[in-house]
Coordinates of N, CA and C in Angstrom, one line a residue:
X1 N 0.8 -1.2 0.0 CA 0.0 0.0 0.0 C 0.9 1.2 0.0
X2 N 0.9 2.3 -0.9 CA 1.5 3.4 -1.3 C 1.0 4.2 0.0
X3 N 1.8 5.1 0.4 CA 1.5 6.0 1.8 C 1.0 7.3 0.7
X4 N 0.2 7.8 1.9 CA -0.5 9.1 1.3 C -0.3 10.5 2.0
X5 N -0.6 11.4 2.1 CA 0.1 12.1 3.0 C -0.8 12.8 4.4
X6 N -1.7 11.8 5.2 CA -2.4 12.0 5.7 C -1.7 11.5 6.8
X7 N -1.3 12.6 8.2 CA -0.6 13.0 8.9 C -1.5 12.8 10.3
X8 N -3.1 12.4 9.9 CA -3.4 12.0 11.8 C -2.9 10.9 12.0
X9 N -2.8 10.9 13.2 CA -2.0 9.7 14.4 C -3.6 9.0 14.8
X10 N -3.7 7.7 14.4 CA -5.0 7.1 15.9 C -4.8 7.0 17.2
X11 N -5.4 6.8 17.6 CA -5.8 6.6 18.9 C -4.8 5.1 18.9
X12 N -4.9 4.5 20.2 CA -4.1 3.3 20.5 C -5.4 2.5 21.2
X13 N -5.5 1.6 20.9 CA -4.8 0.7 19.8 C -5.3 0.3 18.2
X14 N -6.6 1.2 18.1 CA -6.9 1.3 16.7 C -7.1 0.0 16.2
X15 N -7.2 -0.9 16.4 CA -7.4 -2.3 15.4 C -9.1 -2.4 15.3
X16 N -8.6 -3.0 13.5 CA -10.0 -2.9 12.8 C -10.4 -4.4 11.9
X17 N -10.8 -4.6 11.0 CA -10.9 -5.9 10.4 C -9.8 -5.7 9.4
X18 N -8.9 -6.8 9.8 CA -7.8 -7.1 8.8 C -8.3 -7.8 7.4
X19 N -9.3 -8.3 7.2 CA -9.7 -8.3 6.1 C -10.1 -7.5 5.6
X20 N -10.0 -6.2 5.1 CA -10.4 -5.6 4.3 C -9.0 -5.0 3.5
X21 N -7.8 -5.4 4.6 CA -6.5 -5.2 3.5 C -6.7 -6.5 2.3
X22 N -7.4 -7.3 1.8 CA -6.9 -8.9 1.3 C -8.2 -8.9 0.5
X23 N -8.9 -8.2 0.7 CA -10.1 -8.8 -0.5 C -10.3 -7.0 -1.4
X24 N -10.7 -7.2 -2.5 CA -11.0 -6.8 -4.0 C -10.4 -4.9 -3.5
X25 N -9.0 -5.3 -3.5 CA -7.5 -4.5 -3.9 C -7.5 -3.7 -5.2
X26 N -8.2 -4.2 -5.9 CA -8.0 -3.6 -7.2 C -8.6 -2.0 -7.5
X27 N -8.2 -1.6 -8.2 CA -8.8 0.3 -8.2 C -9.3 0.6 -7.5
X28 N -8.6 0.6 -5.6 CA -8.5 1.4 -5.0 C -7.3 1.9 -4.4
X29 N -7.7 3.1 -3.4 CA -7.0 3.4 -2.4 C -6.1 3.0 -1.8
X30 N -4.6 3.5 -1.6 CA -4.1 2.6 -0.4 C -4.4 2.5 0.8
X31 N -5.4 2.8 1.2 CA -5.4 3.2 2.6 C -7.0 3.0 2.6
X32 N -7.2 1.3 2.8 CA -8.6 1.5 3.1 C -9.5 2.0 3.9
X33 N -11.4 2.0 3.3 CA -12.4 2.8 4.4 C -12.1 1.7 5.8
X34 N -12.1 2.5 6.7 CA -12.4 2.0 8.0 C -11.0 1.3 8.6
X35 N -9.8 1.4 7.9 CA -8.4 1.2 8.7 C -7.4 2.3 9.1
X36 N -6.3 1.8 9.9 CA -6.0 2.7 10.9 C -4.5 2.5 10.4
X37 N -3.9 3.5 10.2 CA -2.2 3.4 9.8 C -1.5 4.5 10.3
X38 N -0.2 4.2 10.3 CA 0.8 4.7 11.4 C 1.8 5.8 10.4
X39 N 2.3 6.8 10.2 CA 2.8 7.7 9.7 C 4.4 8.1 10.0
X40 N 4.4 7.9 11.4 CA 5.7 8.6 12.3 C 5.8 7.6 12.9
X41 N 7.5 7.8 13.0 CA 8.3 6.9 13.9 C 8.5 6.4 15.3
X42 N 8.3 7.3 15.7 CA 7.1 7.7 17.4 C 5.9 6.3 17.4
X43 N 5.5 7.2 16.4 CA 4.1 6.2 16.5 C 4.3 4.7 16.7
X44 N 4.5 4.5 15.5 CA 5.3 3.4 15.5 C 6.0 2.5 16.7
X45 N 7.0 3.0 17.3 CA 7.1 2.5 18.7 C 6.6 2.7 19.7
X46 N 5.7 3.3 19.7 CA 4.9 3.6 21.2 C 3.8 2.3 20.9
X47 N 3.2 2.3 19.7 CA 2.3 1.2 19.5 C 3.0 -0.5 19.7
X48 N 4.1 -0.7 19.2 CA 4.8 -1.7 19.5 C 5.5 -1.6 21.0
X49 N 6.1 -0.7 21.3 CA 6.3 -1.1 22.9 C 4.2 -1.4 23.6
X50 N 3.5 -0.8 23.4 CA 2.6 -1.3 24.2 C 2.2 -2.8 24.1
X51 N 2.3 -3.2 23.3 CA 1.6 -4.4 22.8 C 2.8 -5.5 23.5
X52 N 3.8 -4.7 23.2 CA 5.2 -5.9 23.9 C 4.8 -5.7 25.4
X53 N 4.7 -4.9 25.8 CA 5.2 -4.7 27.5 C 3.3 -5.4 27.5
X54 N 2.0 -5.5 27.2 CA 1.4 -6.6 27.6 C 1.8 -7.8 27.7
X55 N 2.6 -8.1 26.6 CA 2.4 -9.7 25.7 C 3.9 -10.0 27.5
X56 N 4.6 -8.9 27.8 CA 6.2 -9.6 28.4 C 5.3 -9.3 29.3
X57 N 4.3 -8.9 30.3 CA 3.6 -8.9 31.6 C 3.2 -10.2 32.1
X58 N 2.4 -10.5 30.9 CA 1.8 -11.6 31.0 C 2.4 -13.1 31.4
X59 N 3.8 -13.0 30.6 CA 4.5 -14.2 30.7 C 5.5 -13.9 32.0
X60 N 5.9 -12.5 32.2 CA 6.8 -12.0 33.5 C 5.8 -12.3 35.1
X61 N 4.5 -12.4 35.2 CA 3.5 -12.3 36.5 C 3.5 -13.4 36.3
X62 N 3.5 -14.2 35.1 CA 3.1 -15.9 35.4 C 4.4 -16.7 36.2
X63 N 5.8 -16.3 35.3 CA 6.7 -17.3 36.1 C 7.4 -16.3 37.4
X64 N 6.8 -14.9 37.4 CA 7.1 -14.6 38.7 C 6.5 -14.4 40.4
X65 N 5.0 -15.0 39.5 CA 4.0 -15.9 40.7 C 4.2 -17.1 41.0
X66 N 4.9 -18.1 40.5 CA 5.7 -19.2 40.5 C 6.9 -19.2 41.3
X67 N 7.8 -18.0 41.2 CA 8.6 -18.4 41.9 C 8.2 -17.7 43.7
X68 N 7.2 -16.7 43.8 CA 6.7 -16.0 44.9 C 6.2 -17.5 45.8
X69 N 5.6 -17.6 44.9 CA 4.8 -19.4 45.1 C 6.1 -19.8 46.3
X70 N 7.0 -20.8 45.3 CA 8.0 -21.3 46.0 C 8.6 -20.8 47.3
X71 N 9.5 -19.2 47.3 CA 9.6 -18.8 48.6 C 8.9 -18.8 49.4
X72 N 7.5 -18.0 49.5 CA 6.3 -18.1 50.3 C 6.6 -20.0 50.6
X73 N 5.9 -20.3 50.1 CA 6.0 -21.9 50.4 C 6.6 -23.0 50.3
X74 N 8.0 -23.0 50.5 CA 8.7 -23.9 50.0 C 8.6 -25.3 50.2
X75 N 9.4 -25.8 49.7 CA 9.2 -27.7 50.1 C 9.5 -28.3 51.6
X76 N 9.1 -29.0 52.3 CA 9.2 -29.4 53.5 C 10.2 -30.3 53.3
X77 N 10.6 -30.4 54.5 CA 12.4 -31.7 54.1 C 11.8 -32.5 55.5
X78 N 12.7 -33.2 55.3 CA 12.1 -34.0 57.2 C 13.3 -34.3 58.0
X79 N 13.1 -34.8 59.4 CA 14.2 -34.3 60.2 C 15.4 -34.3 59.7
X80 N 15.7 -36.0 59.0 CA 17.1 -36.3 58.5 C 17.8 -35.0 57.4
X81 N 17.2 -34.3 56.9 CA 17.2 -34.1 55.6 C 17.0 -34.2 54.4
X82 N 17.4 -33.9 53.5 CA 17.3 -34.2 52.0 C 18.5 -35.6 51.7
X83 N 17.7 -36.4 51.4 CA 18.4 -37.6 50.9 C 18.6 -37.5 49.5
X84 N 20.0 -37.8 49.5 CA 20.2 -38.1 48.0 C 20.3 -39.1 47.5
X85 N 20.5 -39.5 45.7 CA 20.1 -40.5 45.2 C 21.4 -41.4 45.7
X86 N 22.7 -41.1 46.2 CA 23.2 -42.6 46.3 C 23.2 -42.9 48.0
X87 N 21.9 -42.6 48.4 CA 22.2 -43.0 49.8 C 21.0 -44.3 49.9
X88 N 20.5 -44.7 48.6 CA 20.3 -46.3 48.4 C 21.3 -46.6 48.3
X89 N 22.0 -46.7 47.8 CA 23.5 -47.9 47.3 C 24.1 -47.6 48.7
X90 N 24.4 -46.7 49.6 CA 24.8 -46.6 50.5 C 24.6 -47.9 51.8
X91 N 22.8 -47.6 51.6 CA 22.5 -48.6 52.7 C 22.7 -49.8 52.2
X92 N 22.4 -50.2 51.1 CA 22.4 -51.3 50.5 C 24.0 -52.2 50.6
X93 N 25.3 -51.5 50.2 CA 25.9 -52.5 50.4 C 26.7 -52.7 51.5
X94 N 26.5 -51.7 52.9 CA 26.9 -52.5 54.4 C 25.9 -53.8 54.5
X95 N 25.1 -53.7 54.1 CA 23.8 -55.0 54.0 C 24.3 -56.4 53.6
X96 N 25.1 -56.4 52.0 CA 25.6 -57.5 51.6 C 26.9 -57.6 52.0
X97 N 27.9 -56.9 52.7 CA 28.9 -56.8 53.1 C 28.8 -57.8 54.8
X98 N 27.6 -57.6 55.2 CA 27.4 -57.9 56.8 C 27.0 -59.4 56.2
X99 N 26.2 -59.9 55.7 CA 26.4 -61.3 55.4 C 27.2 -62.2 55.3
X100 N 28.3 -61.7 55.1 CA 29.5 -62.4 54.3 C 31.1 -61.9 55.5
X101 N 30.6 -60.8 56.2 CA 32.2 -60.9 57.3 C 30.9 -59.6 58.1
X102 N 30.8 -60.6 58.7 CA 30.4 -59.5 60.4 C 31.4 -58.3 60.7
X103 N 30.2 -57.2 61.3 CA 31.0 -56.5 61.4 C 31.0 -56.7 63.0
X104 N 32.4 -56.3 63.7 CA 33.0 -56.3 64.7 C 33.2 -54.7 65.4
X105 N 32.4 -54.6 66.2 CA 32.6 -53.1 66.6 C 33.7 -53.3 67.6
X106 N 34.0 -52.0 67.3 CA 35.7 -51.6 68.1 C 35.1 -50.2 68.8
X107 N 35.7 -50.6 69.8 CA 36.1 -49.5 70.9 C 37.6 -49.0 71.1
X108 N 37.0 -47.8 71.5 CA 38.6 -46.8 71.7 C 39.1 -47.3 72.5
X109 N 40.7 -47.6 72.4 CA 41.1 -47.9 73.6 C 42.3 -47.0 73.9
X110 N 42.5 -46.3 75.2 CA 42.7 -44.8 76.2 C 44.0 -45.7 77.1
X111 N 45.2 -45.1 76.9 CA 45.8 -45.2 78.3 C 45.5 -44.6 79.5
X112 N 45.9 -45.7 80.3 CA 45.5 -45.1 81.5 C 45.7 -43.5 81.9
X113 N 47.3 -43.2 81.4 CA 47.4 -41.5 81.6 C 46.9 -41.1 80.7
X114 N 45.8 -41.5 79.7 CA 44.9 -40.4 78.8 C 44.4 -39.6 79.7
X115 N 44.2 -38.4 79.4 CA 43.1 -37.0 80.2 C 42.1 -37.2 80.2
X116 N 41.8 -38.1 78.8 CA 40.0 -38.6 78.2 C 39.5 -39.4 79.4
X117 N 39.9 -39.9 79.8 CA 39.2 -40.9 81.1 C 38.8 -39.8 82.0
X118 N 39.4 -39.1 82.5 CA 39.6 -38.3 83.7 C 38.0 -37.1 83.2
X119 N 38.5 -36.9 81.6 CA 37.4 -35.9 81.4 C 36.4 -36.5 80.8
X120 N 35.8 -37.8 81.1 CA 34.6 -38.4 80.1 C 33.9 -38.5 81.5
X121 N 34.6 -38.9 82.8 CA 33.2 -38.7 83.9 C 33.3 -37.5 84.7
X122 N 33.5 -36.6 84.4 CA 33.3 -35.2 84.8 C 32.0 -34.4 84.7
X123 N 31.3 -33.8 85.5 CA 30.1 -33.4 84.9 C 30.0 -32.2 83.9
X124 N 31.4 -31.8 84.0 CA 31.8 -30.6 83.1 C 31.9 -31.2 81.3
X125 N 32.3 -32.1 81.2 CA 32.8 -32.8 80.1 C 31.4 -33.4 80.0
X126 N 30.3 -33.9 80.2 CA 29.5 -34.4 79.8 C 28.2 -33.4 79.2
X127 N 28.4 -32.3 80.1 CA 27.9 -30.7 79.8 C 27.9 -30.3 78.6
X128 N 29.6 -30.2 78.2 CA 30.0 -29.9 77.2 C 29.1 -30.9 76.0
X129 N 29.4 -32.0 76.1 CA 28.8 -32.6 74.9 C 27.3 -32.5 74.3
X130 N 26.5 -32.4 74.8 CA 25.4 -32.4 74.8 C 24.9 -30.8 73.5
X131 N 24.7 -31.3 72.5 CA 24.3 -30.7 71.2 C 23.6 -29.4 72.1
X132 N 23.6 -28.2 71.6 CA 22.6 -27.4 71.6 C 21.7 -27.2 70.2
X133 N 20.3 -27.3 71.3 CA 18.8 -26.8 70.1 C 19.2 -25.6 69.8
X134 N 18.6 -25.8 68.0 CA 18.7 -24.8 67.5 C 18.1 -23.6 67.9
X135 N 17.9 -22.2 67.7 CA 17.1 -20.7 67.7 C 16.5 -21.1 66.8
X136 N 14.8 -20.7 67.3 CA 13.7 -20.3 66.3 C 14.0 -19.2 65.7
X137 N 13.9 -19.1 64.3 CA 14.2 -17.9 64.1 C 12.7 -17.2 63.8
X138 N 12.9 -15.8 64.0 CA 11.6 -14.7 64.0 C 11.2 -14.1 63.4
X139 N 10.2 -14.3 62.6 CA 9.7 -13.3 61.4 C 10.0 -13.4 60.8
X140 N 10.1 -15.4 60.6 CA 10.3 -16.1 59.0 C 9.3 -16.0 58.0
X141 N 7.7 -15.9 58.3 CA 7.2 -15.6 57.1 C 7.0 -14.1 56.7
X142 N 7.3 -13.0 57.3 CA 7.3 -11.8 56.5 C 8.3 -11.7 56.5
X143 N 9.5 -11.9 56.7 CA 10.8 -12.4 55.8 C 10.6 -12.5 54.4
X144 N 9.8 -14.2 53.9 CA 9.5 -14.6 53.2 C 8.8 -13.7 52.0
X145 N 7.8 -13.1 52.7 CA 6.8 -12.5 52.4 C 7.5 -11.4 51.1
X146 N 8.4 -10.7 52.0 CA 9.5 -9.3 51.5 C 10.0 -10.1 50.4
X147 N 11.1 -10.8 50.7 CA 12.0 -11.4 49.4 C 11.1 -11.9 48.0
X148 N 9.9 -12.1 48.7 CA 8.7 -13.2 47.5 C 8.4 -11.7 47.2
X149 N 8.0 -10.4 47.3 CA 7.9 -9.6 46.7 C 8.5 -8.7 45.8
X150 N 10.0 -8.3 46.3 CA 11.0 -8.1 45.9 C 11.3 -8.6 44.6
X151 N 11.1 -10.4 44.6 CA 11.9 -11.0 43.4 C 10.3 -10.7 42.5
X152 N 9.4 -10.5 43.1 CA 7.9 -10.1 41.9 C 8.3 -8.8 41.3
X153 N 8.8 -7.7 42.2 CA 9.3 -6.2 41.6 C 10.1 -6.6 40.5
X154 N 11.0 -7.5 40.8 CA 12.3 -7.5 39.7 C 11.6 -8.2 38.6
X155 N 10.8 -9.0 38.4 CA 10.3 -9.4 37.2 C 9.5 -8.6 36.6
X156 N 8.7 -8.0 37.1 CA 7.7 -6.8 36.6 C 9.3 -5.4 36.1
X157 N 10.7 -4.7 36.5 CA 11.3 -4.1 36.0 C 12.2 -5.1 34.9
X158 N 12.3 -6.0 34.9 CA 12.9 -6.8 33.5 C 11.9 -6.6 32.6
X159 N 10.4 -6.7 32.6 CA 9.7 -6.8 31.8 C 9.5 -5.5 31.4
X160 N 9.7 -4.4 31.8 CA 9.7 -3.3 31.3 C 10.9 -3.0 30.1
X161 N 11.8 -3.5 31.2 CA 13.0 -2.7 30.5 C 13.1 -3.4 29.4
X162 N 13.4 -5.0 29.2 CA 12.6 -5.9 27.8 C 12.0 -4.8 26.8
X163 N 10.8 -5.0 27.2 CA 9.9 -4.2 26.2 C 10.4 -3.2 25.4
X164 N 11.1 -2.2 26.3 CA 11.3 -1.0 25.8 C 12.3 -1.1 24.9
X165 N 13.5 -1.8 25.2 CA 14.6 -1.8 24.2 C 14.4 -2.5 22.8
X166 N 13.4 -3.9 23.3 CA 13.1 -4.6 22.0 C 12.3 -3.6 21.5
X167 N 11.2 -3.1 21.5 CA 10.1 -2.0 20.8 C 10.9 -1.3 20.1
X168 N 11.9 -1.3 20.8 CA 12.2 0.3 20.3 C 13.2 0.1 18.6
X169 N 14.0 -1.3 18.9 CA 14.7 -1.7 17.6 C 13.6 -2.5 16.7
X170 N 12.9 -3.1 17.0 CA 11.8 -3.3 16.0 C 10.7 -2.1 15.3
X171 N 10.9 -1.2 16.5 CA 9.6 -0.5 15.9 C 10.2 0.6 15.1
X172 N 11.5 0.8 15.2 CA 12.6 1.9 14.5 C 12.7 1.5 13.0
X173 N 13.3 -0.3 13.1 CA 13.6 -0.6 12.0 C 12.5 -0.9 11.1
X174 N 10.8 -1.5 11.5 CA 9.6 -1.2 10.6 C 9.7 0.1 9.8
X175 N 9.6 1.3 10.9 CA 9.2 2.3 10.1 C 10.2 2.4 9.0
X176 N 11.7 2.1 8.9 CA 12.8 2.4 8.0 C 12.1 1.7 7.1
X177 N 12.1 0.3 7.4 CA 11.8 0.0 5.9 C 10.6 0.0 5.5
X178 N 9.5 0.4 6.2 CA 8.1 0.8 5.3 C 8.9 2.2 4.5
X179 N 9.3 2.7 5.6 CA 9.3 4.8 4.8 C 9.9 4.9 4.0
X180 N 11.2 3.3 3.3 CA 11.7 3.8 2.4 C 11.5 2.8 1.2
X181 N 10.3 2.2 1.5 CA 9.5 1.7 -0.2 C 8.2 2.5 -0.4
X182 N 7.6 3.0 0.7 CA 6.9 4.4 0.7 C 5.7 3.4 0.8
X183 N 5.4 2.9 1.8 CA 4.4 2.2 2.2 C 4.0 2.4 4.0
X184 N 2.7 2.2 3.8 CA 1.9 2.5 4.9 C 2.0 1.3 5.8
X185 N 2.6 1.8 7.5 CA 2.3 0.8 8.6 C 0.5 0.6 9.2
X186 N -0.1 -0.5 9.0 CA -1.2 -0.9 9.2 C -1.0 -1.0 11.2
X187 N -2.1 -0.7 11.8 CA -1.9 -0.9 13.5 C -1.5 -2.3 13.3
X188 N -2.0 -3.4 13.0 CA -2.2 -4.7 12.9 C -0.5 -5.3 13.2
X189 N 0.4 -4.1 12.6 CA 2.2 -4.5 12.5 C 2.4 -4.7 13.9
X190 N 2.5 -3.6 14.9 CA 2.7 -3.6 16.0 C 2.4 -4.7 17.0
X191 N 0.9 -5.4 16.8 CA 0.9 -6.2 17.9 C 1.4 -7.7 17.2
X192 N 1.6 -8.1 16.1 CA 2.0 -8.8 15.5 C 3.4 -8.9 15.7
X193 N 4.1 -8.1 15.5 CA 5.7 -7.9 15.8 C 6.0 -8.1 17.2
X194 N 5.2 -7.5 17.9 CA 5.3 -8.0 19.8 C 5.1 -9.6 20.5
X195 N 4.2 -10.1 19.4 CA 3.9 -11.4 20.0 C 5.2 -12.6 18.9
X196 N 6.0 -11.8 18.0 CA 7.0 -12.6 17.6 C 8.0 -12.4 18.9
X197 N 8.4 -11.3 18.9 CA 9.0 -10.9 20.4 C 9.2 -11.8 21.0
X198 N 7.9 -11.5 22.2 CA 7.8 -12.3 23.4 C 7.8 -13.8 23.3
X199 N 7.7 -14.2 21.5 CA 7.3 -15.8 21.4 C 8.7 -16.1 21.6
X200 N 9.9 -15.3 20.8 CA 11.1 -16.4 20.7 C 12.2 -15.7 22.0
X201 N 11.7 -14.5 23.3 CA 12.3 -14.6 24.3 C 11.9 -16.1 24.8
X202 N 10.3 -16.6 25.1 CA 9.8 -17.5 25.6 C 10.8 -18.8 25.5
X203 N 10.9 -18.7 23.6 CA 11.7 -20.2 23.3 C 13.6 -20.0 23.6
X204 N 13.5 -18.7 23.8 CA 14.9 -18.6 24.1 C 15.1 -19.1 25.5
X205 N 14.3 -18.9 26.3 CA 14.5 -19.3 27.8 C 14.3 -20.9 27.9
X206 N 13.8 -21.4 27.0 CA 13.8 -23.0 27.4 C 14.9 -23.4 27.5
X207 N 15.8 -23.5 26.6 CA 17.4 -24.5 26.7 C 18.3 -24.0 27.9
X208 N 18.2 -22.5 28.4 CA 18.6 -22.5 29.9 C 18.0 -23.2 31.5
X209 N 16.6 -23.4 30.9 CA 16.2 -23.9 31.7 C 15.8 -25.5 32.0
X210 N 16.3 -26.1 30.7 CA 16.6 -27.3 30.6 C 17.8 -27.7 31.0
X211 N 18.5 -26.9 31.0 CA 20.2 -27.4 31.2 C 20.0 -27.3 32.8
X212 N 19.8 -26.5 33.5 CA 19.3 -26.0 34.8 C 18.8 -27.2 34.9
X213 N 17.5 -28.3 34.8 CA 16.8 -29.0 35.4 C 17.7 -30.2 35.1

């Protein structure tokens, strides 16, 4: 479509029936009745940053409710801890080892002028041994609370700042090369170009996060 020299700006977001760019083209207008097209390079990026900074909200509040999720609520472990995978084979072969040669428990054995005799029935030395319980710690869940919001702030300012920089080289370089075959940006460009965007940040983030898992 040849640009014409009609200089209003629409309204945002302006979208209209994309079919009427695709059906009976012939001897008319470039600039069909009832569509909305972009002139200035401004324009241009303000319409494509909006449409990005939805499309990057949506996918930034989803995995950054996910991870708020987790802090707030993390996984329970149980007293022992977190077992790992080779603490089967662990138990497992004192098991087949004990079948086949007993084990024989050994005791320390202390000379008489060891100190250890002297300090193992002491009531000071037996004091000493005795583990101390851990501290409750205080104002673990708005702790929680703070850091699970914090890391929500930081996904909502990545998703900005995203938006803006991508917009801004997409929506720059559209208008170059519509303005220099001399053809009209339809609104329709903008949200279309945002959801390529946010589609191959999306696929960009899988192989990090596969390697991760």
């Amino acid at each position: 479509m040849l640009a014409t020299h009609n200089q209003t700006t629409p309204p945002w977001p302006s979208l209209y029936d994309p079919l009427i760019e695709f059906h009976n083209l012939q001897h008319r207008d470039p600039i069909q009745p009832g569509g909305h097209y972009l002139k200035h390079a401004g324009d241009v990026f303000r319409f494509t940053f909006y449409w990005t900074l939805i499309f990057h909200s949506l996918f930034f509040l989803i995995t950054g409710g996910i991870a708020c999720f987790n802090i707030i609520y993390p996984s329970r472990r149980d007293k022992r801890g977190v077992t790992s995978p080779s603490s089967t084979t662990r138990k497992t072969v004192p098991q087949l080892v004990a079948h086949s040669h007993p084990m024989i428990p050994l005791t320390p054995v202390a000379s008489a002028r060891s100190p250890d005799l002297h300090l193992s029935g002491s009531p000071e030395a037996v004091g000493a041994e005795k583990p101390r319980s851990p501290q409750s710690r205080k104002n673990v869940h708005s702790s929680r609370a703070t850091y699970a919001l914090f890391t929500l702030l930081t996904f909502l300012v990545l998703a900005l700042a995203a938006s803006f920089v991508e917009s801004a080289v997409i929506g720059y370089v559209l208008w170059a090369v519509f303005h220099a075959g001399d053809f009209n940006i339809s609104t329709w460009l903008p949200p279309v170009w945002a959801l390529i965007i946010v589609s191959s940040d999306v696929l960009g983030a899988f192989p990090s996060v596969i390697d991760r898992i």
